[in-house]
CSV table of C-alpha atoms in Angstrom, one decimal:
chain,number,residue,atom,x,y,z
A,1,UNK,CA,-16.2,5.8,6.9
A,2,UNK,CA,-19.3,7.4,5.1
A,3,UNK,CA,-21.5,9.9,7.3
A,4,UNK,CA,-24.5,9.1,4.6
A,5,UNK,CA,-24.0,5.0,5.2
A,6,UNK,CA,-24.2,5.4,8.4
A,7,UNK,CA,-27.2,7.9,8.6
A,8,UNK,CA,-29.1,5.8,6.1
A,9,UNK,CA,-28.6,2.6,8.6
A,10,UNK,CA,-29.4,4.2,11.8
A,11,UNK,CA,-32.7,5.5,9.7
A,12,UNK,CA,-33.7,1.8,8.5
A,13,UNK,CA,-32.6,0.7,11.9
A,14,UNK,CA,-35.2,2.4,13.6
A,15,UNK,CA,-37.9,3.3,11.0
A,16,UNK,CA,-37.3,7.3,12.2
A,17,UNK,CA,-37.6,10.0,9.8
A,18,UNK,CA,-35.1,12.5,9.7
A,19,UNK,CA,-36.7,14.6,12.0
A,20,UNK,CA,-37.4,11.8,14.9
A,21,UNK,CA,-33.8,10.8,14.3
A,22,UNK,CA,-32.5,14.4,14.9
A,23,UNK,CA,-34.5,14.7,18.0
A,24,UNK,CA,-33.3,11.2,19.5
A,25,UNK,CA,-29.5,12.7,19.0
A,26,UNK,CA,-30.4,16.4,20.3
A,27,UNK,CA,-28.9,18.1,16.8
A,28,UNK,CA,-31.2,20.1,14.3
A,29,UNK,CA,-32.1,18.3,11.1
A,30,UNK,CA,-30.0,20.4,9.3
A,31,UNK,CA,-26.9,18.6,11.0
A,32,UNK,CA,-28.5,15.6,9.9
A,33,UNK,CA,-29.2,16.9,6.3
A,34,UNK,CA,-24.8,17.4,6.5
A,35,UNK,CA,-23.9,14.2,7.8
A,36,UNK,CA,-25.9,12.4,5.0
A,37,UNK,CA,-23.9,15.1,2.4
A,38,UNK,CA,-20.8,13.5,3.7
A,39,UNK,CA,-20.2,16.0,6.5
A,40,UNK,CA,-17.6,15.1,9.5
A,41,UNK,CA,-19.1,13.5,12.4
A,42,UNK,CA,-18.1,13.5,15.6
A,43,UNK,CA,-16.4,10.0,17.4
A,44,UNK,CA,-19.5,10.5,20.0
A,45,UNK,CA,-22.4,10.8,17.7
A,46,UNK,CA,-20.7,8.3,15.2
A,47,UNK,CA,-20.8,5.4,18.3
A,48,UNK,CA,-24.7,6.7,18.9
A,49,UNK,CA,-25.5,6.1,15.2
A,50,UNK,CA,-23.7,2.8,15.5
A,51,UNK,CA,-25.9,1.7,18.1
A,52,UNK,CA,-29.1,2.9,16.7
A,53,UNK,CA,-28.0,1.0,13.1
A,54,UNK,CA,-27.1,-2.0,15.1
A,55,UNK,CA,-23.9,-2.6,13.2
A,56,UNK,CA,-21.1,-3.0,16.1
A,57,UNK,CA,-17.8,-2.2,14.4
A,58,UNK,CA,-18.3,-3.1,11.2
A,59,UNK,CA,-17.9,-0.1,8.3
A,60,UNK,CA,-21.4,1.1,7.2
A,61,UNK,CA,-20.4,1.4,3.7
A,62,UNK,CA,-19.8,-2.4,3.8
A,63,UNK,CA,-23.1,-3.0,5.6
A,64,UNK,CA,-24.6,-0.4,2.9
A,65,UNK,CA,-22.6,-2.6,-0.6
A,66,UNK,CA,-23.8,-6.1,1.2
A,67,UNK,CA,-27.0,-5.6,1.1
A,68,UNK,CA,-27.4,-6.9,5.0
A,69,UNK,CA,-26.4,-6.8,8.1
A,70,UNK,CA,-26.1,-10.4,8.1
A,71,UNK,CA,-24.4,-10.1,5.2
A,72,UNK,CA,-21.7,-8.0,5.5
A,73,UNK,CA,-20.9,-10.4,8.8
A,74,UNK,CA,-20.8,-13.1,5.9
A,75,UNK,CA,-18.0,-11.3,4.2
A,76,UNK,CA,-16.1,-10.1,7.5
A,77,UNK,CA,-16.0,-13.7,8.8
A,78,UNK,CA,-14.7,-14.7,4.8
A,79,UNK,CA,-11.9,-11.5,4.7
A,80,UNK,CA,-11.0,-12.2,8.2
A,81,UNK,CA,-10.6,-16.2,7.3
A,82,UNK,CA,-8.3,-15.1,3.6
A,83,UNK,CA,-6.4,-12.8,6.0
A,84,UNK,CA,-5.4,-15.3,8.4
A,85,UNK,CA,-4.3,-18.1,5.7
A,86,UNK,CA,-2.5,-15.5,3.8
A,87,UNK,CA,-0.6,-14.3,6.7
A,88,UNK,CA,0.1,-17.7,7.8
A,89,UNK,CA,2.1,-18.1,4.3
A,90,UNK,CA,4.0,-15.7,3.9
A,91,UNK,CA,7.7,-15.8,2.9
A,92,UNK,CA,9.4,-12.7,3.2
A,93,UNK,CA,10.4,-13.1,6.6
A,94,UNK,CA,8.5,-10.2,8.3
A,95,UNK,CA,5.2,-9.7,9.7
A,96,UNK,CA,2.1,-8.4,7.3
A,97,UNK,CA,0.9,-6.0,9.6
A,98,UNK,CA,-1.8,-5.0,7.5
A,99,UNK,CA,-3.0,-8.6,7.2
A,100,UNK,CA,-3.2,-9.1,11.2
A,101,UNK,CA,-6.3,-5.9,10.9
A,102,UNK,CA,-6.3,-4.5,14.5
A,103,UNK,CA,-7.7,-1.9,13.4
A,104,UNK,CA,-10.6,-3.3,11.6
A,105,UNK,CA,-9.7,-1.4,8.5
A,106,UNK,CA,-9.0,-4.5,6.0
A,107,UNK,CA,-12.7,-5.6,5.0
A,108,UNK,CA,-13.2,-1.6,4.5
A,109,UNK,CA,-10.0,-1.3,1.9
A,110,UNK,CA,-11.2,-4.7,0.5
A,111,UNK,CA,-14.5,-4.4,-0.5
A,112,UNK,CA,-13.1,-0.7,-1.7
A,113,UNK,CA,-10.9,-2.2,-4.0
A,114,UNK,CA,-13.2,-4.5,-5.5
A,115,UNK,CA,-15.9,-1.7,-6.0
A,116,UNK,CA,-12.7,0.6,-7.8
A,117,UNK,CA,-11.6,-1.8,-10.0
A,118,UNK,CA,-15.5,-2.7,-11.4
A,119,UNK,CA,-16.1,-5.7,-9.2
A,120,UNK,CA,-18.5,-4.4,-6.2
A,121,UNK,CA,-19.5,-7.4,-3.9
A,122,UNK,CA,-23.0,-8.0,-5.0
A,123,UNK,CA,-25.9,-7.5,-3.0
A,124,UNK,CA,-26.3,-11.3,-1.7
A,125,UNK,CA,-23.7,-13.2,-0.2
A,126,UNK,CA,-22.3,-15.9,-2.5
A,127,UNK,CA,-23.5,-19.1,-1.9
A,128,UNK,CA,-20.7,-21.0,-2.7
A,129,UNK,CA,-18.6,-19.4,-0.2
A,130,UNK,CA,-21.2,-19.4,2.4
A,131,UNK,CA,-18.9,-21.9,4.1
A,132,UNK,CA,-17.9,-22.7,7.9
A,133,UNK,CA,-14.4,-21.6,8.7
A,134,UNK,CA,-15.0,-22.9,12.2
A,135,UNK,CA,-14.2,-26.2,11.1
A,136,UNK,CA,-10.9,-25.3,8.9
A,137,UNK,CA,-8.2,-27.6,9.5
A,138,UNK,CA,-9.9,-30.0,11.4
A,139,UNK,CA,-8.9,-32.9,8.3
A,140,UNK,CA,-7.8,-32.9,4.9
A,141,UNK,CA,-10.7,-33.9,2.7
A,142,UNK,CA,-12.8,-30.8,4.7
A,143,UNK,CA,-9.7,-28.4,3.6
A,144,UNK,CA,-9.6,-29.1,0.2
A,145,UNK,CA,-13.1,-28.9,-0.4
A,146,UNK,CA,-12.8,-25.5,1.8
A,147,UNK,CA,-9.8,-24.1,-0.4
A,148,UNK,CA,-11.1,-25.6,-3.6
A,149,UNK,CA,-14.6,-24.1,-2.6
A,150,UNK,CA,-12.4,-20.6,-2.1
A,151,UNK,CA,-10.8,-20.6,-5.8
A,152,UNK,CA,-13.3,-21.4,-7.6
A,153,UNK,CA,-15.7,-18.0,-6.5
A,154,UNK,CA,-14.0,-14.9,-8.5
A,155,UNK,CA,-14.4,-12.6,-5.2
A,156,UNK,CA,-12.5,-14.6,-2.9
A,157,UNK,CA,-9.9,-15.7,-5.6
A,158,UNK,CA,-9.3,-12.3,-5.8
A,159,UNK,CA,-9.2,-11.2,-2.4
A,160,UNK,CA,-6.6,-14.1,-1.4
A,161,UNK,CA,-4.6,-12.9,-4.3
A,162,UNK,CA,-4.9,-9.4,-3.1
A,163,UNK,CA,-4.0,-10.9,0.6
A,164,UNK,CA,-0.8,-13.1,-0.4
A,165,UNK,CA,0.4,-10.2,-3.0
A,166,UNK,CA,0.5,-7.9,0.4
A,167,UNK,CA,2.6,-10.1,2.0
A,168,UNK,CA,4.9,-9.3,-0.3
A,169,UNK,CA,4.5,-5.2,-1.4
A,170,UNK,CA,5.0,-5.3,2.7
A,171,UNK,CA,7.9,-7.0,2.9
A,172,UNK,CA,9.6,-5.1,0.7
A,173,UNK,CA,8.5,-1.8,2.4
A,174,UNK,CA,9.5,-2.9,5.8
A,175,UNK,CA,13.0,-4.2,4.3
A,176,UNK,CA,14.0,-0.9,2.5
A,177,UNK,CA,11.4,1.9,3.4
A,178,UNK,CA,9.8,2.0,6.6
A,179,UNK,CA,13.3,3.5,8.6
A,180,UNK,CA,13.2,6.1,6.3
A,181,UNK,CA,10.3,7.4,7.9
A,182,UNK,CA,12.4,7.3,11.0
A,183,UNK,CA,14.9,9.4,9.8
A,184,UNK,CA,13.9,12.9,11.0
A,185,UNK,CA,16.5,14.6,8.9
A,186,UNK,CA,14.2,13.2,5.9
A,187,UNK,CA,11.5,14.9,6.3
A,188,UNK,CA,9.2,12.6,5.3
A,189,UNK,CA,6.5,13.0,7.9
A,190,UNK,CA,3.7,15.6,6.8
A,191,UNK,CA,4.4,15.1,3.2
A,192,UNK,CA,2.3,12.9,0.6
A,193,UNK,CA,5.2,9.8,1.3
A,194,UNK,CA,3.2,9.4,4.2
A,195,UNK,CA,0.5,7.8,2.2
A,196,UNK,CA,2.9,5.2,1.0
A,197,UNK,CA,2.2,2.6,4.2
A,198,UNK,CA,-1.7,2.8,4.2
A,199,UNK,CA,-1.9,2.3,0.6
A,200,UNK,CA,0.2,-0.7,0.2
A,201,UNK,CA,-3.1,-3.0,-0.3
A,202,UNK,CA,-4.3,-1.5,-3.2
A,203,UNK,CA,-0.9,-1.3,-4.6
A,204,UNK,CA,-1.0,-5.3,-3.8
A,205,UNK,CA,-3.8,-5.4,-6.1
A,206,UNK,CA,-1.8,-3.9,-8.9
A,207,UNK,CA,0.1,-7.0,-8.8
A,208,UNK,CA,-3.1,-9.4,-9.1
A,209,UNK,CA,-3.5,-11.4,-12.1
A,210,UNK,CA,-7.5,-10.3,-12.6
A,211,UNK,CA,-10.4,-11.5,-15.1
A,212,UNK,CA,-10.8,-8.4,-17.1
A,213,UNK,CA,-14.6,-9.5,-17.4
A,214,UNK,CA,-14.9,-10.0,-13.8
A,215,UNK,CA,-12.7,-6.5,-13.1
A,216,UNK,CA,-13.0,-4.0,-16.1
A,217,UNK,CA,-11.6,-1.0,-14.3
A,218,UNK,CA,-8.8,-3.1,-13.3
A,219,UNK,CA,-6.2,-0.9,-15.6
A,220,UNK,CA,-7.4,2.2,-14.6
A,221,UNK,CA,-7.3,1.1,-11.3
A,222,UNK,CA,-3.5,-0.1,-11.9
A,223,UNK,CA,-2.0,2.9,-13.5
A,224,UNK,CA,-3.6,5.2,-10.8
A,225,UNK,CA,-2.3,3.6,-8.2
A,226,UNK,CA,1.0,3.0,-10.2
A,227,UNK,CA,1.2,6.7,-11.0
A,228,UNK,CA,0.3,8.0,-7.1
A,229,UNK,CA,3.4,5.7,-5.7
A,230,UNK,CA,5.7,6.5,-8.9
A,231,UNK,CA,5.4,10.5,-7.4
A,232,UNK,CA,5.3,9.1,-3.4
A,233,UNK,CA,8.7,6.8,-4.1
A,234,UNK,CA,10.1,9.1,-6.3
A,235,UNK,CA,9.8,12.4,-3.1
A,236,UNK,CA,11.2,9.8,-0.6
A,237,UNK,CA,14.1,9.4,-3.3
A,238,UNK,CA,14.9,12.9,-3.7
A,239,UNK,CA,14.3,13.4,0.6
A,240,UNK,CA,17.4,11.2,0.3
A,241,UNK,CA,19.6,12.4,-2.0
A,242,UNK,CA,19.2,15.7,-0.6
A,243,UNK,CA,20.1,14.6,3.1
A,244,UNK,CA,23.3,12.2,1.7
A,245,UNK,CA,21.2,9.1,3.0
A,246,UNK,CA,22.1,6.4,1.2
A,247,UNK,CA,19.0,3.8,0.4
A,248,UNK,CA,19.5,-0.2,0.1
A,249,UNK,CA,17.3,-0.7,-2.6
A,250,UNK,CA,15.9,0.9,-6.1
A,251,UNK,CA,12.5,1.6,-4.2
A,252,UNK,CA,10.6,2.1,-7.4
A,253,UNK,CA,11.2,-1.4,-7.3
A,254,UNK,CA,7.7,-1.9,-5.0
A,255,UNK,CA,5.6,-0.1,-8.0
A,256,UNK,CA,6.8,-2.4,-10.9
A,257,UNK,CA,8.6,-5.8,-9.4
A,258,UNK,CA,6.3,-8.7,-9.4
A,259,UNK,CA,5.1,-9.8,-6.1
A,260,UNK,CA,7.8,-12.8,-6.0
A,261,UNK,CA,10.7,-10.4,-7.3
A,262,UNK,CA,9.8,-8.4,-4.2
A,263,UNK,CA,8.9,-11.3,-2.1
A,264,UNK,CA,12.5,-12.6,-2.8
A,265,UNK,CA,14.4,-9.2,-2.1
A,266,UNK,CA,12.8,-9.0,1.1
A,267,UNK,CA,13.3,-12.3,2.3
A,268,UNK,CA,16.5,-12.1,1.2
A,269,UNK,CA,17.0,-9.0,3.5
A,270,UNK,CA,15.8,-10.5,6.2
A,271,UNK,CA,18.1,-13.3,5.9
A,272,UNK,CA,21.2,-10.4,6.2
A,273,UNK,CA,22.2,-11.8,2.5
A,274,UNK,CA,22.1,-8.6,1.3
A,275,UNK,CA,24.5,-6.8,3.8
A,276,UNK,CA,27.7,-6.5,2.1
A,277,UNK,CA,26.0,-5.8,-0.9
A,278,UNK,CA,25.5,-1.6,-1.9
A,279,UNK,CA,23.2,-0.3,-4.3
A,280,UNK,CA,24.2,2.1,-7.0
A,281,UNK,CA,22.6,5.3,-5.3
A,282,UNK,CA,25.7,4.7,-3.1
A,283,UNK,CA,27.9,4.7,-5.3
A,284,UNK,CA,26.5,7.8,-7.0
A,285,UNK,CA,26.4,9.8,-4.2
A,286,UNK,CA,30.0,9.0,-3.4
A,287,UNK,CA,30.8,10.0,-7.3
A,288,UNK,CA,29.2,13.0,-6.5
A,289,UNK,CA,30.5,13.9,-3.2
A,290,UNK,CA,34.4,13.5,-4.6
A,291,UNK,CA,33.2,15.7,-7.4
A,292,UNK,CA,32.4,18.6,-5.1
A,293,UNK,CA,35.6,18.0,-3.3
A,294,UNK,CA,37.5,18.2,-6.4
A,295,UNK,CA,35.4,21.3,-7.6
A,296,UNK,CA,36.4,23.3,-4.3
A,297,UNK,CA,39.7,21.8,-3.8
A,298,UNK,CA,41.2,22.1,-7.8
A,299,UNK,CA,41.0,26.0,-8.2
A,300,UNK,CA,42.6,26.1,-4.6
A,301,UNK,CA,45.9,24.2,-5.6
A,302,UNK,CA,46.1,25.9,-9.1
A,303,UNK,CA,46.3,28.8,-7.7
A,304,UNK,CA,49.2,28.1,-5.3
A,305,UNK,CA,50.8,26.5,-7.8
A,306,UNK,CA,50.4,30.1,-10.1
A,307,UNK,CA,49.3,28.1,-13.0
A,308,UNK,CA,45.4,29.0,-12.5
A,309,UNK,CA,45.6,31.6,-15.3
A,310,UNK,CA,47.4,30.0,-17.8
A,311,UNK,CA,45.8,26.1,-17.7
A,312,UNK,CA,43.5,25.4,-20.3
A,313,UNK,CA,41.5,22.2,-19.9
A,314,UNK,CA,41.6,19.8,-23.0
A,315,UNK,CA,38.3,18.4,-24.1
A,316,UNK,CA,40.0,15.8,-26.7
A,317,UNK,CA,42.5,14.5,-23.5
A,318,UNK,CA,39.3,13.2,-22.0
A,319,UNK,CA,38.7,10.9,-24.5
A,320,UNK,CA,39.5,7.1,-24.6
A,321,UNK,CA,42.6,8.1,-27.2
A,322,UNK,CA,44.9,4.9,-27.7
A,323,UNK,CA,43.0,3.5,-24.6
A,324,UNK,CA,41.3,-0.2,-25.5
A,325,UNK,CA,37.7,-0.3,-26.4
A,326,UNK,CA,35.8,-2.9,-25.3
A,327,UNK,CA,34.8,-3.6,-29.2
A,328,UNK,CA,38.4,-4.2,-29.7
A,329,UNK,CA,39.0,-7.0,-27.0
C-alpha cells in the first residue's frame, strides 16, 4: 500500500490542506510531509486516513490508477467476478489460494501487473465491461453475451488469462514446493525463497499470451520476473542438495513450463500417478552418496590388504575397451 495514495485521498476527501489534515490526526505536518514521501504508517493512522478518504478496504493506489472511487469498485467487482470463474475451472486438482483473495490483495497485484508490463487501467472504467455479474449464470444467452463481452476488452482478456495461468503456476507449487518450506532442516524461512509463494501471480503472467501493442513492457516484465525465480528455485535447490532432501520434480520447471505442462504435472500429482515415479536429483544424490562411501571405505581396505602403496589406478581401464558402443548395435 502507498502512504502518498492514501494521503492524497484523505486530502481530496475532505478538501483539508496539509496542515488542517495534520491537526485532525494530532501529528506535525512534517509526519504528513513523510507519509506522502512514502514513509511507514502506522495500522492506526492508516484505518483513520481510510476513513477520512472514504475508501473502505480497497488499495489507494487502485482508487489513485482508477480515477474514482466508484471506479476502482467497478474494477474490484470485475477482478473479484474473473477470480471466481477462474477458480471455478481449474484442473490441477488443488485449490488457487491466491485466487479465493481473503486477504484482499488480488486487485492490488492485478492492477500492478498491468501498470509493470505498460498496460495501466485507464482512468475511466471501460464501458464495455461495465456489465452486471449479479445476473451471471442465470441463462445461457445472458452468459455468452457476458463471457463474449469479457474477451473481447484487452484488460479483462488479460486479467482472466493471468487468473486461469495461476491456477496452474499454483498447482505446480503446492504439488512439489510448498512442504519444502516445511522442512525446517531447509532453511528456507528468512531467505529470498520466501518470495517464491507471494509472487506466483506475476509469474502467471509470464505465461500469458499478451498484445505487444496493448502490453509493451511485457518482455521486460517476463525476464525479470523469470530471472528473480531462476535465483529463488535455484537457492531452494541447493537448500536441498545440501540437506540430502530429495525433490519430486525439476522445480525450474514452474519458470519455463507452459501453464498446461504444469497444469498437467500437477494434476497428475494430485491424482498419486506420479508416486512410484523418482526424479533424477534422486538418483544423483544416491550416485553421490555411494561415491563418498567408496572414497572413505577404498583407502581403508587397501590398506589392510597392504597393497595401498603399490596400486596404481589405470585411466585407459576405465574406458569402454572391447565393450559395445551403442554406434555399433
Amino acid at each position: 500500500m502507498s502512504s502518498n495514495a492514501l494521503v492524497q485521498l484523505a486530502l481530496t476527501a475532505t478538501g483539508y490542506s496539509q496542515k488542517e489534515l495534520s491537526l485532525k490526526l494530532g501529528v506535525s505536518p512534517t509526519q504528513v510531509s513523510k507519509w506522502k514521501k512514502g514513509d511507514y504508517i502506522s495500522f492506526e493512522m492508516e484505518g483513520r486516513l481510510r476513513e477520512l478518504a472514504q475508501i473502505g478496504d480497497l488499495d489507494p493506489d487502485v482508487v489513485v490508477s482508477a480515477g474514482s472511487l466508484e471506479a476502482a469498485k467497478k474494477w474490484q467487482r470485475l477482478i473479484a467476478f474473473l477470480a471466481n470463474f477462474a477458480l471455478e475451472g481449474a484442473e490441477t486438482g488443488y485449490t488457487t489460494v491466491p485466487l479465493q483473495d481473503e486477504l484482499d490483495l488480488l486487485i492490488g497485484a492485478t492492477v500492478s501487473i498491468l501498470k509493470e508490463i505498460g498496460a495501466p487501467i485507464p482512468p475511466a472504467y471501460p464501458r464495455d465491461i461495465d456489465l452486471n455479474f449479479d445476473d451471471a449464470w442465470e441463462d445461457e444467452a445472458t452468459d455468452c453475451a457476458l463471457l463474449d463481452a469479457i474477451e473481447a476488452n484487452p484488460y479483462s482478456r488479460t486479467i482472466l488469462a493471468i487468473f486461469r495461468a495461476l491456477n496452474d503456476v499454483y498447482g505446480f507449487y503446492a504439488a512439489y514446493l510448498c512442504e519444502l518450506f516445511d522442512r525446517e532442516e531447509l532453511g528456507l524461512m528468512e531467505t529470498p525463497a520466501e518470495n517464491i509463494e507471494p509472487g506466483l501471480i506475476e509469474l502467471a503472467a509470464t505465461k500469458v499470451d499478451v498484445d505487444k501493442d496493448f502490453a509493451p513492457h511485457f518482455g521486460r516484465f517476463r525476464a525479470k520476473i523469470r530471472a528473480d525465480y531462476e535465483k529463488w528455485i535455484c537457492l531452494v535447490k541447493d537448500k536441498a542438495f545440501q540437506a540430502g532432501v530429495p525433490l519430486r520434480a525439476e522445480l525450474l520447471n514452474l519458470v519455463y513450463d507452459s501453464s498446461d505442462a504444469l497444469s498437467h504435472k500437477a494434476e497428475a500429482e494430485s491424482l498419486g500417478f506420479n508416486a512410484g515415479r523418482i526424479h533424477p536429483d534422486i538418483y544423483m544424490n544416491e550416485l553421490l552418496v555411494g561415491m563418498r562411501v567408496i572414497h572413505q571405505v577404498l583407502p581403508a581396505i587397501l590398506k589392510k590388504l597392504g597393497i595401498d602403496e603399490e596400486f596404481k589406478l589405470d585411466p585407459s581401464e576405465l574406458s569402454l575397451g572391447d565393450f559395445p558402443r551403442p554406434e555399433d548395435d
